[in-house]
PDB file of C-alpha atoms (C1' of nucleotides) in Angstrom:
ATOM      1  CA  MET A   1      19.319  14.461 -17.333  1.00  0.00           C
ATOM      2  CA  HIS A   2      15.515  15.482 -16.845  1.00  0.00           C
ATOM      3  CA  ILE A   3      12.979  13.502 -14.703  1.00  0.00           C
ATOM      4  CA  GLY A   4      11.438  11.627 -17.627  1.00  0.00           C
ATOM      5  CA  GLU A   5      14.637   9.901 -18.662  1.00  0.00           C
ATOM      6  CA  VAL A   6      15.099   8.970 -14.980  1.00  0.00           C
ATOM      7  CA  ALA A   7      11.533   7.685 -14.795  1.00  0.00           C
ATOM      8  CA  THR A   8      12.086   5.578 -18.001  1.00  0.00           C
ATOM      9  CA  ARG A   9      15.396   4.252 -16.916  1.00  0.00           C
ATOM     10  CA  THR A  10      14.195   3.373 -13.223  1.00  0.00           C
ATOM     11  CA  GLU A  11      10.701   2.178 -14.249  1.00  0.00           C
ATOM     12  CA  LEU A  12       9.342   4.648 -11.762  1.00  0.00           C
ATOM     13  CA  SER A  13       6.477   7.248 -12.108  1.00  0.00           C
ATOM     14  CA  LEU A  14       7.118  10.870 -12.353  1.00  0.00           C
ATOM     15  CA  ARG A  15       4.968  11.289  -9.432  1.00  0.00           C
ATOM     16  CA  SER A  16       6.945   8.809  -7.373  1.00  0.00           C
ATOM     17  CA  LEU A  17      10.220  10.666  -8.053  1.00  0.00           C
ATOM     18  CA  ARG A  18       8.701  13.940  -7.138  1.00  0.00           C
ATOM     19  CA  HIS A  19       7.082  12.382  -4.103  1.00  0.00           C
ATOM     20  CA  TRP A  20      10.183  10.885  -2.832  1.00  0.00           C
ATOM     21  CA  GLU A  21      11.840  14.287  -3.303  1.00  0.00           C
ATOM     22  CA  GLU A  22       8.816  15.893  -1.177  1.00  0.00           C
ATOM     23  CA  VAL A  23       9.488  13.560   1.705  1.00  0.00           C
ATOM     24  CA  GLY A  24      13.304  13.720   1.717  1.00  0.00           C
ATOM     25  CA  VAL A  25      14.185  10.357   0.149  1.00  0.00           C
ATOM     26  CA  ILE A  26      16.156  11.377  -2.736  1.00  0.00           C
ATOM     27  CA  ARG A  27      16.421  14.826  -4.711  1.00  0.00           C
ATOM     28  CA  ALA A  28      17.551  15.927  -8.059  1.00  0.00           C
ATOM     29  CA  SER A  29      20.856  17.266  -7.246  1.00  0.00           C
ATOM     30  CA  GLY A  30      20.240  20.425  -9.613  1.00  0.00           C
ATOM     31  CA  ARG A  31      17.580  22.439 -11.293  1.00  0.00           C
ATOM     32  CA  THR A  32      17.623  24.467 -14.473  1.00  0.00           C
ATOM     33  CA  GLU A  33      16.994  28.139 -14.483  1.00  0.00           C
ATOM     34  CA  GLY A  34      13.369  27.460 -15.469  1.00  0.00           C
ATOM     35  CA  GLY A  35      13.026  25.046 -12.648  1.00  0.00           C
ATOM     36  CA  PHE A  36      13.291  21.690 -14.211  1.00  0.00           C
ATOM     37  CA  ARG A  37      14.864  18.883 -12.065  1.00  0.00           C
ATOM     38  CA  VAL A  38      18.319  17.900 -13.126  1.00  0.00           C
ATOM     39  CA  TYR A  39      19.635  14.301 -12.176  1.00  0.00           C
ATOM     40  CA  THR A  40      23.226  12.992 -12.447  1.00  0.00           C
ATOM     41  CA  GLU A  41      24.053   9.363 -13.054  1.00  0.00           C
ATOM     42  CA  ASP A  42      24.886   9.292  -9.384  1.00  0.00           C
ATOM     43  CA  ASP A  43      21.321  10.428  -8.566  1.00  0.00           C
ATOM     44  CA  VAL A  44      20.021   7.455 -10.563  1.00  0.00           C
ATOM     45  CA  GLU A  45      22.240   5.108  -8.792  1.00  0.00           C
ATOM     46  CA  LYS A  46      20.754   6.296  -5.405  1.00  0.00           C
ATOM     47  CA  ILE A  47      17.269   5.974  -6.903  1.00  0.00           C
ATOM     48  CA  LEU A  48      17.993   2.449  -7.928  1.00  0.00           C
ATOM     49  CA  VAL A  49      19.107   1.651  -4.400  1.00  0.00           C
ATOM     50  CA  ILE A  50      15.773   2.823  -3.071  1.00  0.00           C
ATOM     51  CA  ARG A  51      14.011   0.751  -5.651  1.00  0.00           C
ATOM     52  CA  ARG A  52      15.737  -2.420  -4.570  1.00  0.00           C
ATOM     53  CA  MET A  53      14.696  -1.626  -0.985  1.00  0.00           C
ATOM     54  CA  LYS A  54      11.197  -1.012  -1.808  1.00  0.00           C
ATOM     55  CA  PRO A  55       9.934  -4.542  -2.062  1.00  0.00           C
ATOM     56  CA  LEU A  56      11.027  -5.244   1.504  1.00  0.00           C
ATOM     57  CA  GLY A  57       8.249  -2.737   2.651  1.00  0.00           C
ATOM     58  CA  PHE A  58      10.238  -0.184   4.332  1.00  0.00           C
ATOM     59  CA  SER A  59       8.627   3.191   4.734  1.00  0.00           C
ATOM     60  CA  LEU A  60       9.822   6.079   2.668  1.00  0.00           C
ATOM     61  CA  GLU A  61      11.144   7.824   5.987  1.00  0.00           C
ATOM     62  CA  GLU A  62      13.093   4.486   6.748  1.00  0.00           C
ATOM     63  CA  MET A  63      14.675   4.629   3.306  1.00  0.00           C
ATOM     64  CA  GLY A  64      15.479   8.191   3.525  1.00  0.00           C
ATOM     65  CA  ALA A  65      17.362   7.460   6.857  1.00  0.00           C
ATOM     66  CA  VAL A  66      19.241   4.554   5.080  1.00  0.00           C
ATOM     67  CA  MET A  67      20.272   6.891   2.191  1.00  0.00           C
ATOM     68  CA  ARG A  68      21.480   9.534   4.501  1.00  0.00           C
ATOM     69  CA  ASP A  69      23.529   6.915   6.373  1.00  0.00           C
ATOM     70  CA  LEU A  70      24.993   5.446   3.146  1.00  0.00           C
ATOM     71  CA  GLU A  71      25.860   9.087   2.083  1.00  0.00           C
ATOM     72  CA  LEU A  72      27.492   9.453   5.372  1.00  0.00           C
ATOM     73  CA  LEU A  73      29.705   6.408   5.013  1.00  0.00           C
ATOM     74  CA  ALA A  74      30.655   7.445   1.456  1.00  0.00           C
ATOM     75  CA  ASP A  75      31.467  10.945   2.473  1.00  0.00           C
ATOM     76  CA  PRO A  76      35.218  11.338   3.375  1.00  0.00           C
ATOM     77  CA  ASP A  77      34.843  14.125   5.914  1.00  0.00           C
ATOM     78  CA  ALA A  78      32.333  12.367   8.051  1.00  0.00           C
ATOM     79  CA  SER A  79      33.405  12.112  11.621  1.00  0.00           C
ATOM     80  CA  ALA A  80      31.361  11.772  14.860  1.00  0.00           C
ATOM     81  CA  THR A  81      28.371  10.603  13.193  1.00  0.00           C
ATOM     82  CA  TYR A  82      30.065   7.820  11.331  1.00  0.00           C
ATOM     83  CA  ASP A  83      29.902   5.112  13.804  1.00  0.00           C
ATOM     84  CA  GLY A  84      26.113   5.857  14.399  1.00  0.00           C
ATOM     85  CA  ALA A  85      25.523   5.378  10.638  1.00  0.00           C
ATOM     86  CA  ARG A  86      27.400   2.110  10.607  1.00  0.00           C
ATOM     87  CA  GLU A  87      25.354   0.691  13.516  1.00  0.00           C
ATOM     88  CA  ARG A  88      22.096   1.869  12.140  1.00  0.00           C
ATOM     89  CA  LEU A  89      22.816   0.288   8.910  1.00  0.00           C
ATOM     90  CA  ALA A  90      23.613  -2.931  10.568  1.00  0.00           C
ATOM     91  CA  GLY A  91      20.279  -2.947  12.141  1.00  0.00           C
ATOM     92  CA  VAL A  92      18.721  -2.144   8.750  1.00  0.00           C
ATOM     93  CA  LEU A  93      20.325  -5.236   7.360  1.00  0.00           C
ATOM     94  CA  THR A  94      19.179  -7.600  10.126  1.00  0.00           C
ATOM     95  CA  ASP A  95      15.708  -6.079   9.541  1.00  0.00           C
ATOM     96  CA  ALA A  96      15.967  -6.496   5.814  1.00  0.00           C
ATOM     97  CA  ARG A  97      16.863 -10.075   6.211  1.00  0.00           C
ATOM     98  CA  GLU A  98      13.625 -10.657   8.345  1.00  0.00           C
ATOM     99  CA  ARG A  99      11.763  -8.895   5.721  1.00  0.00           C
ATOM    100  CA  ARG A 100      13.215 -10.990   2.939  1.00  0.00           C
ATOM    101  CA  ALA A 101      12.080 -14.093   4.660  1.00  0.00           C
ATOM    102  CA  ALA A 102       8.621 -12.703   5.066  1.00  0.00           C
ATOM    103  CA  LEU A 103       8.686 -11.704   1.311  1.00  0.00           C
ATOM    104  CA  GLU A 104       9.618 -15.445   0.417  1.00  0.00           C
ATOM    105  CA  ARG A 105       6.651 -16.629   2.625  1.00  0.00           C
ATOM    106  CA  GLN A 106       4.422 -14.396   0.508  1.00  0.00           C
ATOM    107  CA  LEU A 107       5.706 -15.927  -2.548  1.00  0.00           C
ATOM    108  CA  ALA A 108       4.887 -19.333  -1.248  1.00  0.00           C
ATOM    109  CA  MET A 109       1.416 -18.106  -0.330  1.00  0.00           C
ATOM    110  CA  ALA A 110       1.062 -16.957  -3.971  1.00  0.00           C
ATOM    111  CA  ASP A 111       2.017 -20.265  -5.238  1.00  0.00           C
ATOM    112  CA  GLU A 112      -0.617 -21.940  -3.046  1.00  0.00           C
ATOM    113  CA  PHE A 113      -3.305 -19.540  -4.489  1.00  0.00           C
ATOM    114  CA  ILE A 114      -2.187 -20.383  -8.076  1.00  0.00           C
ATOM    115  CA  SER A 115      -2.165 -24.129  -7.469  1.00  0.00           C
ATOM    116  CA  LEU A 116      -5.571 -23.736  -5.841  1.00  0.00           C
ATOM    117  CA  LEU A 117      -6.994 -21.698  -8.774  1.00  0.00           C
ATOM    118  CA  SER A 118      -5.242 -24.149 -11.371  1.00  0.00           C
ATOM    119  CA  ALA A 119      -7.357 -26.972  -9.795  1.00  0.00           C
ATOM    120  CA  GLN A 120     -10.449 -24.805 -10.534  1.00  0.00           C
TER     121      GLN A 120
ATOM    122  CA  MET B   1     -16.213 -18.649  16.306  1.00  0.00           C
ATOM    123  CA  HIS B   2     -15.921 -14.911  16.856  1.00  0.00           C
ATOM    124  CA  ILE B   3     -13.619 -12.582  15.080  1.00  0.00           C
ATOM    125  CA  GLY B   4     -10.869 -12.553  17.388  1.00  0.00           C
ATOM    126  CA  GLU B   5     -10.190 -16.203  17.121  1.00  0.00           C
ATOM    127  CA  VAL B   6     -10.402 -15.835  13.056  1.00  0.00           C
ATOM    128  CA  ALA B   7      -7.862 -12.864  13.410  1.00  0.00           C
ATOM    129  CA  THR B   8      -5.465 -15.187  15.446  1.00  0.00           C
ATOM    130  CA  ARG B   9      -5.797 -18.290  13.141  1.00  0.00           C
ATOM    131  CA  THR B  10      -5.497 -16.143   9.924  1.00  0.00           C
ATOM    132  CA  GLU B  11      -2.890 -13.803  11.195  1.00  0.00           C
ATOM    133  CA  LEU B  12      -5.076 -10.779  10.131  1.00  0.00           C
ATOM    134  CA  SER B  13      -6.223  -7.794  12.095  1.00  0.00           C
ATOM    135  CA  LEU B  14      -9.648  -7.293  13.289  1.00  0.00           C
ATOM    136  CA  ARG B  15      -9.821  -4.194  11.307  1.00  0.00           C
ATOM    137  CA  SER B  16      -8.981  -5.916   8.028  1.00  0.00           C
ATOM    138  CA  LEU B  17     -11.499  -8.544   8.543  1.00  0.00           C
ATOM    139  CA  ARG B  18     -14.089  -5.797   9.222  1.00  0.00           C
ATOM    140  CA  HIS B  19     -12.813  -3.857   6.305  1.00  0.00           C
ATOM    141  CA  TRP B  20     -12.963  -6.803   4.056  1.00  0.00           C
ATOM    142  CA  GLU B  21     -16.597  -7.233   4.967  1.00  0.00           C
ATOM    143  CA  GLU B  22     -17.443  -3.444   4.300  1.00  0.00           C
ATOM    144  CA  VAL B  23     -16.188  -3.558   0.894  1.00  0.00           C
ATOM    145  CA  GLY B  24     -17.762  -7.088   0.085  1.00  0.00           C
ATOM    146  CA  VAL B  25     -14.857  -9.340   0.003  1.00  0.00           C
ATOM    147  CA  ILE B  26     -15.957 -11.841   2.667  1.00  0.00           C
ATOM    148  CA  ARG B  27     -18.435 -11.608   5.395  1.00  0.00           C
ATOM    149  CA  ALA B  28     -18.981 -13.618   8.644  1.00  0.00           C
ATOM    150  CA  SER B  29     -21.905 -15.970   7.769  1.00  0.00           C
ATOM    151  CA  GLY B  30     -23.679 -14.960  10.808  1.00  0.00           C
ATOM    152  CA  ARG B  31     -24.234 -12.627  13.773  1.00  0.00           C
ATOM    153  CA  THR B  32     -25.282 -13.355  17.339  1.00  0.00           C
ATOM    154  CA  GLU B  33     -28.308 -11.543  18.933  1.00  0.00           C
ATOM    155  CA  GLY B  34     -25.974  -8.908  20.309  1.00  0.00           C
ATOM    156  CA  GLY B  35     -24.471  -8.405  16.836  1.00  0.00           C
ATOM    157  CA  PHE B  36     -21.133 -10.242  17.129  1.00  0.00           C
ATOM    158  CA  ARG B  37     -19.930 -11.710  13.873  1.00  0.00           C
ATOM    159  CA  VAL B  38     -19.964 -15.411  13.830  1.00  0.00           C
ATOM    160  CA  TYR B  39     -17.638 -17.249  11.499  1.00  0.00           C
ATOM    161  CA  THR B  40     -17.732 -21.054  10.368  1.00  0.00           C
ATOM    162  CA  GLU B  41     -14.760 -23.104   9.385  1.00  0.00           C
ATOM    163  CA  ASP B  42     -15.768 -22.634   5.859  1.00  0.00           C
ATOM    164  CA  ASP B  43     -15.656 -18.701   6.271  1.00  0.00           C
ATOM    165  CA  VAL B  44     -12.077 -19.128   7.528  1.00  0.00           C
ATOM    166  CA  GLU B  45     -11.138 -21.144   4.501  1.00  0.00           C
ATOM    167  CA  LYS B  46     -12.373 -18.375   2.287  1.00  0.00           C
ATOM    168  CA  ILE B  47     -10.428 -15.876   4.334  1.00  0.00           C
ATOM    169  CA  LEU B  48      -7.326 -18.014   3.874  1.00  0.00           C
ATOM    170  CA  VAL B  49      -7.776 -18.064   0.105  1.00  0.00           C
ATOM    171  CA  ILE B  50      -7.871 -14.175  -0.005  1.00  0.00           C
ATOM    172  CA  ARG B  51      -4.823 -13.996   2.340  1.00  0.00           C
ATOM    173  CA  ARG B  52      -3.095 -16.289  -0.240  1.00  0.00           C
ATOM    174  CA  MET B  53      -4.041 -14.046  -3.139  1.00  0.00           C
ATOM    175  CA  LYS B  54      -2.998 -10.779  -1.407  1.00  0.00           C
ATOM    176  CA  PRO B  55       0.687 -10.962  -2.004  1.00  0.00           C
ATOM    177  CA  LEU B  56      -0.217 -10.936  -5.709  1.00  0.00           C
ATOM    178  CA  GLY B  57      -1.253  -7.245  -5.214  1.00  0.00           C
ATOM    179  CA  PHE B  58      -4.854  -7.653  -6.502  1.00  0.00           C
ATOM    180  CA  SER B  59      -7.417  -4.980  -5.276  1.00  0.00           C
ATOM    181  CA  LEU B  60     -10.107  -5.899  -2.710  1.00  0.00           C
ATOM    182  CA  GLU B  61     -12.519  -5.340  -5.377  1.00  0.00           C
ATOM    183  CA  GLU B  62     -10.696  -7.954  -7.699  1.00  0.00           C
ATOM    184  CA  MET B  63     -10.436 -10.428  -4.694  1.00  0.00           C
ATOM    185  CA  GLY B  64     -14.171  -9.989  -3.963  1.00  0.00           C
ATOM    186  CA  ALA B  65     -15.059 -10.812  -7.666  1.00  0.00           C
ATOM    187  CA  VAL B  66     -12.695 -13.878  -7.539  1.00  0.00           C
ATOM    188  CA  MET B  67     -14.487 -15.038  -4.299  1.00  0.00           C
ATOM    189  CA  ARG B  68     -17.888 -14.818  -6.010  1.00  0.00           C
ATOM    190  CA  ASP B  69     -17.024 -16.728  -8.883  1.00  0.00           C
ATOM    191  CA  LEU B  70     -15.258 -19.394  -6.755  1.00  0.00           C
ATOM    192  CA  GLU B  71     -18.608 -19.757  -4.887  1.00  0.00           C
ATOM    193  CA  LEU B  72     -20.650 -19.755  -8.115  1.00  0.00           C
ATOM    194  CA  LEU B  73     -18.516 -22.828  -9.204  1.00  0.00           C
ATOM    195  CA  ALA B  74     -18.867 -24.426  -5.973  1.00  0.00           C
ATOM    196  CA  ASP B  75     -22.828 -23.819  -5.932  1.00  0.00           C
ATOM    197  CA  PRO B  76     -24.713 -26.828  -7.280  1.00  0.00           C
ATOM    198  CA  ASP B  77     -27.686 -24.764  -8.656  1.00  0.00           C
ATOM    199  CA  ALA B  78     -25.554 -22.250 -10.708  1.00  0.00           C
ATOM    200  CA  SER B  79     -26.573 -22.144 -14.376  1.00  0.00           C
ATOM    201  CA  ALA B  80     -26.299 -19.206 -16.815  1.00  0.00           C
ATOM    202  CA  THR B  81     -23.497 -17.265 -15.000  1.00  0.00           C
ATOM    203  CA  TYR B  82     -21.465 -20.418 -14.421  1.00  0.00           C
ATOM    204  CA  ASP B  83     -19.461 -20.234 -17.690  1.00  0.00           C
ATOM    205  CA  GLY B  84     -18.713 -16.596 -17.277  1.00  0.00           C
ATOM    206  CA  ALA B  85     -17.274 -17.440 -13.996  1.00  0.00           C
ATOM    207  CA  ARG B  86     -14.912 -20.143 -15.346  1.00  0.00           C
ATOM    208  CA  GLU B  87     -13.633 -17.711 -17.993  1.00  0.00           C
ATOM    209  CA  ARG B  88     -13.109 -14.733 -15.686  1.00  0.00           C
ATOM    210  CA  LEU B  89     -11.088 -17.214 -13.238  1.00  0.00           C
ATOM    211  CA  ALA B  90      -9.059 -18.357 -16.224  1.00  0.00           C
ATOM    212  CA  GLY B  91      -8.322 -14.537 -16.866  1.00  0.00           C
ATOM    213  CA  VAL B  92      -7.423 -14.190 -13.216  1.00  0.00           C
ATOM    214  CA  LEU B  93      -5.102 -17.242 -13.202  1.00  0.00           C
ATOM    215  CA  THR B  94      -3.154 -15.749 -16.115  1.00  0.00           C
ATOM    216  CA  ASP B  95      -2.944 -12.451 -14.429  1.00  0.00           C
ATOM    217  CA  ALA B  96      -1.711 -14.266 -11.170  1.00  0.00           C
ATOM    218  CA  ARG B  97       1.163 -15.909 -13.041  1.00  0.00           C
ATOM    219  CA  GLU B  98       2.273 -12.654 -14.403  1.00  0.00           C
ATOM    220  CA  ARG B  99       2.126 -11.206 -11.057  1.00  0.00           C
ATOM    221  CA  ARG B 100       4.058 -14.033  -9.556  1.00  0.00           C
ATOM    222  CA  ALA B 101       6.785 -13.440 -11.959  1.00  0.00           C
ATOM    223  CA  ALA B 102       6.873  -9.762 -10.891  1.00  0.00           C
ATOM    224  CA  LEU B 103       6.892 -10.767  -7.222  1.00  0.00           C
ATOM    225  CA  GLU B 104       9.752 -12.894  -7.829  1.00  0.00           C
ATOM    226  CA  ARG B 105      11.588 -10.048  -9.480  1.00  0.00           C
ATOM    227  CA  GLN B 106      10.927  -8.117  -6.347  1.00  0.00           C
ATOM    228  CA  LEU B 107      12.624 -10.635  -4.408  1.00  0.00           C
ATOM    229  CA  ALA B 108      15.573 -10.558  -6.622  1.00  0.00           C
ATOM    230  CA  MET B 109      15.786  -6.815  -6.045  1.00  0.00           C
ATOM    231  CA  ALA B 110      15.534  -7.235  -2.386  1.00  0.00           C
ATOM    232  CA  ASP B 111      18.333  -9.710  -2.518  1.00  0.00           C
ATOM    233  CA  GLU B 112      20.327  -7.077  -4.467  1.00  0.00           C
ATOM    234  CA  PHE B 113      19.774  -4.607  -1.771  1.00  0.00           C
ATOM    235  CA  ILE B 114      20.820  -6.940   0.894  1.00  0.00           C
ATOM    236  CA  SER B 115      24.031  -7.933  -0.591  1.00  0.00           C
ATOM    237  CA  LEU B 116      24.638  -4.210  -1.535  1.00  0.00           C
ATOM    238  CA  LEU B 117      24.137  -3.324   2.197  1.00  0.00           C
ATOM    239  CA  SER B 118      26.185  -6.226   3.291  1.00  0.00           C
ATOM    240  CA  ALA B 119      29.151  -5.105   1.436  1.00  0.00           C
ATOM    241  CA  GLN B 120      28.628  -1.823   3.437  1.00  0.00           C
TER     242      GLN B 120
ATOM    243  C1'  DT C   1     -20.760  -8.989  38.544  1.00  0.00           C
ATOM    244  C1'  DT C   2     -16.361  -8.530  36.642  1.00  0.00           C
ATOM    245  C1'  DG C   3     -13.563  -8.033  32.607  1.00  0.00           C
ATOM    246  C1'  DC C   4     -12.514  -9.368  28.204  1.00  0.00           C
ATOM    247  C1'  DT C   5     -14.257  -9.162  23.612  1.00  0.00           C
ATOM    248  C1'  DC C   6     -16.835  -7.214  20.467  1.00  0.00           C
ATOM    249  C1'  DC C   7     -19.410  -3.405  18.187  1.00  0.00           C
ATOM    250  C1'  DT C   8     -20.087   1.244  15.039  1.00  0.00           C
ATOM    251  C1'  DC C   9     -18.704   5.489  13.863  1.00  0.00           C
ATOM    252  C1'  DA C  10     -15.171   8.504  12.014  1.00  0.00           C
ATOM    253  C1'  DC C  11     -10.923  10.721  11.352  1.00  0.00           C
ATOM    254  C1'  DG C  12      -5.984   9.711  10.340  1.00  0.00           C
ATOM    255  C1'  DT C  13      -2.057   7.782   7.504  1.00  0.00           C
ATOM    256  C1'  DC C  14       0.850   6.163   3.740  1.00  0.00           C
ATOM    257  C1'  DA C  15       2.279   6.443  -0.994  1.00  0.00           C
ATOM    258  C1'  DC C  16       1.136   7.771  -4.400  1.00  0.00           C
ATOM    259  C1'  DG C  17      -2.646   8.767  -8.993  1.00  0.00           C
ATOM    260  C1'  DT C  18      -4.826  12.236 -11.539  1.00  0.00           C
ATOM    261  C1'  DG C  19      -6.210  16.379 -13.242  1.00  0.00           C
ATOM    262  C1'  DA C  20      -5.849  21.532 -13.746  1.00  0.00           C
ATOM    263  C1'  DG C  21      -3.686  25.417 -15.135  1.00  0.00           C
ATOM    264  C1'  DG C  22       0.782  27.204 -16.600  1.00  0.00           C
ATOM    265  C1'  DT C  23       5.565  27.417 -18.549  1.00  0.00           C
ATOM    266  C1'  DG C  24      10.403  25.654 -19.868  1.00  0.00           C
ATOM    267  C1'  DG C  25      13.478  23.362 -23.479  1.00  0.00           C
ATOM    268  C1'  DC C  26      15.493  22.141 -27.945  1.00  0.00           C
TER     269       DC C  26
ATOM    270  C1'  DT D   1       7.060  28.829 -33.453  1.00  0.00           C
ATOM    271  C1'  DT D   2       5.362  24.454 -32.410  1.00  0.00           C
ATOM    272  C1'  DG D   3       4.776  20.785 -29.270  1.00  0.00           C
ATOM    273  C1'  DC D   4       6.390  18.088 -26.030  1.00  0.00           C
ATOM    274  C1'  DT D   5       8.337  18.000 -21.368  1.00  0.00           C
ATOM    275  C1'  DC D   6       8.176  19.726 -17.120  1.00  0.00           C
ATOM    276  C1'  DC D   7       6.372  22.642 -13.100  1.00  0.00           C
ATOM    277  C1'  DT D   8       3.416  23.350  -8.874  1.00  0.00           C
ATOM    278  C1'  DC D   9      -0.757  22.971  -6.290  1.00  0.00           C
ATOM    279  C1'  DA D  10      -4.511  20.170  -4.647  1.00  0.00           C
ATOM    280  C1'  DC D  11      -7.941  16.895  -4.186  1.00  0.00           C
ATOM    281  C1'  DG D  12      -8.784  11.665  -4.738  1.00  0.00           C
ATOM    282  C1'  DT D  13      -7.943   6.740  -3.612  1.00  0.00           C
ATOM    283  C1'  DC D  14      -6.726   2.283  -1.509  1.00  0.00           C
ATOM    284  C1'  DA D  15      -6.295  -0.370   2.545  1.00  0.00           C
ATOM    285  C1'  DC D  16      -6.247  -0.254   6.535  1.00  0.00           C
ATOM    286  C1'  DG D  17      -4.589   2.060  11.841  1.00  0.00           C
ATOM    287  C1'  DT D  18      -6.324   3.971  15.698  1.00  0.00           C
ATOM    288  C1'  DG D  19      -8.912   5.927  19.344  1.00  0.00           C
ATOM    289  C1'  DA D  20     -13.675   7.222  21.200  1.00  0.00           C
ATOM    290  C1'  DG D  21     -17.806   5.592  23.370  1.00  0.00           C
ATOM    291  C1'  DG D  22     -20.602   1.892  24.142  1.00  0.00           C
ATOM    292  C1'  DT D  23     -22.262  -2.982  24.852  1.00  0.00           C
ATOM    293  C1'  DG D  24     -22.370  -8.329  24.387  1.00  0.00           C
ATOM    294  C1'  DG D  25     -20.824 -13.214  25.973  1.00  0.00           C
ATOM    295  C1'  DC D  26     -19.301 -16.875  29.218  1.00  0.00           C
TER     296       DC D  26
END
DNA sequence: TTGCTCCTCACGTCACGTGAGGTGGC
DNA sequence: TTGCTCCTCACGTCACGTGAGGTGGC
């Protein structure tokens, strides 16, 4: 499928999808003769993984590294780098849990603001 | 008190406090002869209001407008502008509730990422 | 007096938004 | 063939981070 459909399905802007490709987070797995990006269902799945990771505040570079490690684990002929990937992902998971706690604190602060504003 | 103590108490960077002043969100109510910013307890309270509002993703300009409206309502000799302030704040509250819902959806997405990563 | 805190530039960064000008796809 | 979608620059924006070079406060 083309980039417009991906944007609609993932609720991301065309610019974000292109920017993510520019900085190496995810790319369309193909191109048409005319240069149009062509995405597969698998590409969309990967984009949705990034989208879920985004609220945790990781940088695009960090998310790109995670995607590469996830692809390594999914790849049947990965060998030496395999263990490194597993370790790095374990670290990311720990980090993600801390960030999740921070996000929850932010939600609590937002609630404080809302009740403060409700009281005029 | 000086900016360093405010930064510690509010968990904000010196740069953020100065930047917020630059763009008109909140300023230190005084300065020493030598030019040091002097903050009161009331200043700190206002800064904490902004800090609670931040997770909702409002721009500094929007947060500045909210602060000015809140100050209007707190001011005993406000007159003509008073009603406008009340209406604007009601709009902000509606907006804030929508943003809170979006923030909660982000937390849910983060949870999906975490469980996805937990499963390797 | 020492050193720690604070000051103002001013450039850098991150993740895109937003045209401009042009062309591919059904 | 029309128009809608997509393409690549490339500059702009937002909210700060990060020195540089200098000075105030107890």
